Amino acid sequence: LATTVPTASFSLLVPAFLVGNKLMRLGHKYGYLTLADYLEDRFQSKALRGISAILSILFLVPFLGAQTIGAGAIVNTFTGAPFWVGVVIMGIGVTIYSTLGGIRGAMYTNLVQGILMIITAIAIFCAAIHLSGGFAVTNSRLLATDPGAFRFPGSPNPWLNYGNYFSQLVLWNFFTIGQPQLVTKFFLMKNNKALYGSMIAAGIGMFLSTLFIYSAGVIARDVLPEVPGNLIDWIVPIMAVKTLPAVFASILMAGILAAGMSTISSIFVVVGGAISRDIYQKLINQKSSDEKILRLSRICTVLIGCLATILGIMRPATIFQIVLFTFAGLGIQAIVIILGLWWKRANWQGAVAGLLVGLIFVIYFATHPHIFPGWNAAIPGGLITLIVMAIVSIMTSPTPEEIIKKHFSI
C-alpha cells in the first residue's frame, strides 16, 4: 500500500509531462504511428527501429501470457474447470476482437473495461472488510501472528525493502515512458486537453483500483491463510467466492477479466505492428502495400495470440513477476526517448550502444537478483544505459543539423 499513491496516481502523468506533449506534436507533424517510427527518424537509424521492434516482441509476448493467467485462475475458481480452459478462452476471445477491431477496437474497450475494473476492486474490498470484521479486527489478528509485518520494510523477512520501494516508484513513474503501448497512444492524442485529461482520468482510475484491491489483498492474509504462496494469483477470485453472492461475484469477476482484456488488446496491436510494419514493411519490403501489411498484421495477431495462450498455460511465474520483468526490459527505452527529445547531442551510435548494453545488463540482473537484492533490474540497467549512451554520443559524430532542427523546432 505504501507505493499505491505515488505510483498508481502519477504513473501516466509523469510520462505525459516529460515526453507526452512533445511526442504528440511530433506524431501529428510527421505521422509517427509507433515508437520505432520516432526512434528511426530522430536518430536516422534503421538498426534502432529493428532493435525497438524486437524488444517489443520479446518482452510483450510474455506480458500477454501473464494477462491470460488471471483468466485461468478465475475460471478455475468459479467453475472448477482446469486452469488452461480460462487461459484459452481469454486468448481466443481477445485475439478475435483485436484482429477485427485493431487499435480502434482496443481503445473503445479500454474505457468500459477500466470502469468495470474499478467497480470490481471497490466491491471486493467492501466484501473483504465485512468478512474480516473490519480493519481493527484484522490488524489485531495479524499483529498477533506476524508482528514484523507492521514494521517497514517488514521483519524478519522484508516484504518490501527500501531498494524495492524505490524501484517501484521509479519503475512505474519513469520507466513507463519506455513502454511502446503507451507511446503509441501519445501519437494518437488529438490535443493537450485529450492528452492530460486522459492521463488524469487514468491516474484516478488506477489509484482507486490498486488502492482497494491491494487493501483487499492485505485482508486476505488474515481471512485466507490456507492459500499457498504459489497460488497468489488465485487470491482475488477466491476472495470473491467467499465474500460475495455467486451471481454478483461472477459479474464482478468480469471486471478482472476486463482489465486483462483491455491490456492485451492494446499490446496485440503494438506487437502485430512491430512485426508487420516496423520489421517487414520498413526493413524488409518497403514496397509492400497497406492491404498486404494489414493482412500480415492480422496473421501476426493470431500467431501471437496462440503463443501468449501457450505461455499462459505454462505459467512460468506469477503475473506480477512477469509484469516487472517486462517493464524492466522495455523500460530502458525511456532513457533513449528522453535524451532524444531533450538532448541535441544524443546520436544513433549512443542510442544503439546504450540500448544493447543496457538490455544485456537488465537480463543479467533479473536472472541474478542476488547482485542487487531487492532492486528491480531496470534501476541499475537504466543507469548503465544512460552512462553508455552519453559517453558514446559525446565520443562520436553528432546528429546532422537538419535532423536536430526538425525535432527541436517544435
PDB file of N, CA and C in Angstrom, residues 111-125 201-210 212-213 252 255-256 258-259:
ATOM      1  N   LEU A 111     -12.098   1.994 -22.053  1.00  0.00           N
ATOM      2  CA  LEU A 111     -12.895   2.824 -21.165  1.00  0.00           C
ATOM      3  C   LEU A 111     -13.886   1.988 -20.368  1.00  0.00           C
ATOM      4  N   VAL A 112     -14.673   1.168 -21.063  1.00  0.00           N
ATOM      5  CA  VAL A 112     -15.680   0.350 -20.393  1.00  0.00           C
ATOM      6  C   VAL A 112     -15.020  -0.616 -19.422  1.00  0.00           C
ATOM      7  N   GLN A 113     -13.941  -1.249 -19.857  1.00  0.00           N
ATOM      8  CA  GLN A 113     -13.268  -2.231 -19.022  1.00  0.00           C
ATOM      9  C   GLN A 113     -12.627  -1.574 -17.806  1.00  0.00           C
ATOM     10  N   GLY A 114     -12.101  -0.366 -17.976  1.00  0.00           N
ATOM     11  CA  GLY A 114     -11.496   0.339 -16.863  1.00  0.00           C
ATOM     12  C   GLY A 114     -12.509   0.668 -15.777  1.00  0.00           C
ATOM     13  N   ILE A 115     -13.692   1.122 -16.190  1.00  0.00           N
ATOM     14  CA  ILE A 115     -14.749   1.431 -15.228  1.00  0.00           C
ATOM     15  C   ILE A 115     -15.178   0.185 -14.465  1.00  0.00           C
ATOM     16  N   LEU A 116     -15.342  -0.913 -15.192  1.00  0.00           N
ATOM     17  CA  LEU A 116     -15.745  -2.167 -14.560  1.00  0.00           C
ATOM     18  C   LEU A 116     -14.678  -2.662 -13.589  1.00  0.00           C
ATOM     19  N   MET A 117     -13.416  -2.436 -13.927  1.00  0.00           N
ATOM     20  CA  MET A 117     -12.316  -2.858 -13.055  1.00  0.00           C
ATOM     21  C   MET A 117     -12.351  -2.105 -11.730  1.00  0.00           C
ATOM     22  N   ILE A 118     -12.642  -0.803 -11.778  1.00  0.00           N
ATOM     23  CA  ILE A 118     -12.715   0.000 -10.553  1.00  0.00           C
ATOM     24  C   ILE A 118     -13.856  -0.475  -9.666  1.00  0.00           C
ATOM     25  N   ILE A 119     -15.020  -0.699 -10.265  1.00  0.00           N
ATOM     26  CA  ILE A 119     -16.174  -1.180  -9.509  1.00  0.00           C
ATOM     27  C   ILE A 119     -15.858  -2.506  -8.835  1.00  0.00           C
ATOM     28  N   THR A 120     -15.188  -3.388  -9.554  1.00  0.00           N
ATOM     29  CA  THR A 120     -14.825  -4.696  -9.007  1.00  0.00           C
ATOM     30  C   THR A 120     -13.916  -4.550  -7.797  1.00  0.00           C
ATOM     31  N   ALA A 121     -12.901  -3.698  -7.906  1.00  0.00           N
ATOM     32  CA  ALA A 121     -11.947  -3.524  -6.807  1.00  0.00           C
ATOM     33  C   ALA A 121     -12.640  -3.006  -5.561  1.00  0.00           C
ATOM     34  N   ILE A 122     -13.528  -2.027  -5.722  1.00  0.00           N
ATOM     35  CA  ILE A 122     -14.237  -1.465  -4.569  1.00  0.00           C
ATOM     36  C   ILE A 122     -15.153  -2.497  -3.932  1.00  0.00           C
ATOM     37  N   ALA A 123     -15.862  -3.276  -4.775  1.00  0.00           N
ATOM     38  CA  ALA A 123     -16.786  -4.279  -4.250  1.00  0.00           C
ATOM     39  C   ALA A 123     -16.042  -5.375  -3.482  1.00  0.00           C
ATOM     40  N   ILE A 124     -14.921  -5.840  -4.027  1.00  0.00           N
ATOM     41  CA  ILE A 124     -14.135  -6.881  -3.349  1.00  0.00           C
ATOM     42  C   ILE A 124     -13.619  -6.362  -2.013  1.00  0.00           C
ATOM     43  N   PHE A 125     -13.174  -5.120  -1.991  1.00  0.00           N
ATOM     44  CA  PHE A 125     -12.658  -4.533  -0.753  1.00  0.00           C
ATOM     45  C   PHE A 125     -13.758  -4.457   0.311  1.00  0.00           C
ATOM     46  N   ALA A 201      -7.534  11.124 -15.779  1.00  0.00           N
ATOM     47  CA  ALA A 201      -8.607  10.146 -15.564  1.00  0.00           C
ATOM     48  C   ALA A 201      -8.032   8.754 -15.334  1.00  0.00           C
ATOM     49  N   ALA A 202      -7.018   8.387 -16.128  1.00  0.00           N
ATOM     50  CA  ALA A 202      -6.400   7.068 -15.966  1.00  0.00           C
ATOM     51  C   ALA A 202      -5.699   6.965 -14.616  1.00  0.00           C
ATOM     52  N   GLY A 203      -5.064   8.057 -14.182  1.00  0.00           N
ATOM     53  CA  GLY A 203      -4.395   8.051 -12.889  1.00  0.00           C
ATOM     54  C   GLY A 203      -5.367   7.852 -11.739  1.00  0.00           C
ATOM     55  N   ILE A 204      -6.504   8.550 -11.825  1.00  0.00           N
ATOM     56  CA  ILE A 204      -7.532   8.391 -10.785  1.00  0.00           C
ATOM     57  C   ILE A 204      -8.053   6.958 -10.778  1.00  0.00           C
ATOM     58  N   GLY A 205      -8.311   6.429 -11.960  1.00  0.00           N
ATOM     59  CA  GLY A 205      -8.807   5.058 -12.058  1.00  0.00           C
ATOM     60  C   GLY A 205      -7.813   4.044 -11.522  1.00  0.00           C
ATOM     61  N   MET A 206      -6.545   4.235 -11.862  1.00  0.00           N
ATOM     62  CA  MET A 206      -5.518   3.306 -11.382  1.00  0.00           C
ATOM     63  C   MET A 206      -5.344   3.406  -9.872  1.00  0.00           C
ATOM     64  N   PHE A 207      -5.422   4.631  -9.351  1.00  0.00           N
ATOM     65  CA  PHE A 207      -5.289   4.810  -7.904  1.00  0.00           C
ATOM     66  C   PHE A 207      -6.407   4.079  -7.164  1.00  0.00           C
ATOM     67  N   LEU A 208      -7.641   4.285  -7.607  1.00  0.00           N
ATOM     68  CA  LEU A 208      -8.778   3.659  -6.932  1.00  0.00           C
ATOM     69  C   LEU A 208      -8.707   2.138  -7.018  1.00  0.00           C
ATOM     70  N   SER A 209      -8.434   1.626  -8.191  1.00  0.00           N
ATOM     71  CA  SER A 209      -8.428   0.174  -8.366  1.00  0.00           C
ATOM     72  C   SER A 209      -7.296  -0.474  -7.576  1.00  0.00           C
ATOM     73  N   THR A 210      -6.090   0.099  -7.626  1.00  0.00           N
ATOM     74  CA  THR A 210      -4.975  -0.511  -6.904  1.00  0.00           C
ATOM     75  C   THR A 210      -5.116  -0.353  -5.386  1.00  0.00           C
ATOM     76  N   PHE A 212      -7.851  -0.199  -3.535  1.00  0.00           N
ATOM     77  CA  PHE A 212      -8.851  -1.097  -2.960  1.00  0.00           C
ATOM     78  C   PHE A 212      -8.463  -2.563  -3.140  1.00  0.00           C
ATOM     79  N   ILE A 213      -7.864  -2.911  -4.272  1.00  0.00           N
ATOM     80  CA  ILE A 213      -7.533  -4.323  -4.476  1.00  0.00           C
ATOM     81  C   ILE A 213      -6.324  -4.698  -3.628  1.00  0.00           C
ATOM     82  N   LEU A 252     -18.814  -9.400 -11.220  1.00  0.00           N
ATOM     83  CA  LEU A 252     -17.668  -8.558 -10.892  1.00  0.00           C
ATOM     84  C   LEU A 252     -16.354  -9.148 -11.380  1.00  0.00           C
ATOM     85  N   GLY A 255     -14.870  -7.890 -14.322  1.00  0.00           N
ATOM     86  CA  GLY A 255     -14.020  -6.707 -14.231  1.00  0.00           C
ATOM     87  C   GLY A 255     -12.549  -7.062 -14.263  1.00  0.00           C
ATOM     88  N   ILE A 256     -12.188  -8.151 -13.585  1.00  0.00           N
ATOM     89  CA  ILE A 256     -10.798  -8.592 -13.611  1.00  0.00           C
ATOM     90  C   ILE A 256     -10.429  -9.067 -15.009  1.00  0.00           C
ATOM     91  N   ALA A 258     -11.827  -8.046 -17.641  1.00  0.00           N
ATOM     92  CA  ALA A 258     -11.824  -6.838 -18.470  1.00  0.00           C
ATOM     93  C   ALA A 258     -10.485  -6.131 -18.415  1.00  0.00           C
ATOM     94  N   ALA A 259      -9.890  -6.088 -17.218  1.00  0.00           N
ATOM     95  CA  ALA A 259      -8.587  -5.435 -17.085  1.00  0.00           C
ATOM     96  C   ALA A 259      -7.550  -6.134 -17.958  1.00  0.00           C
TER      97      ALA A 259
END
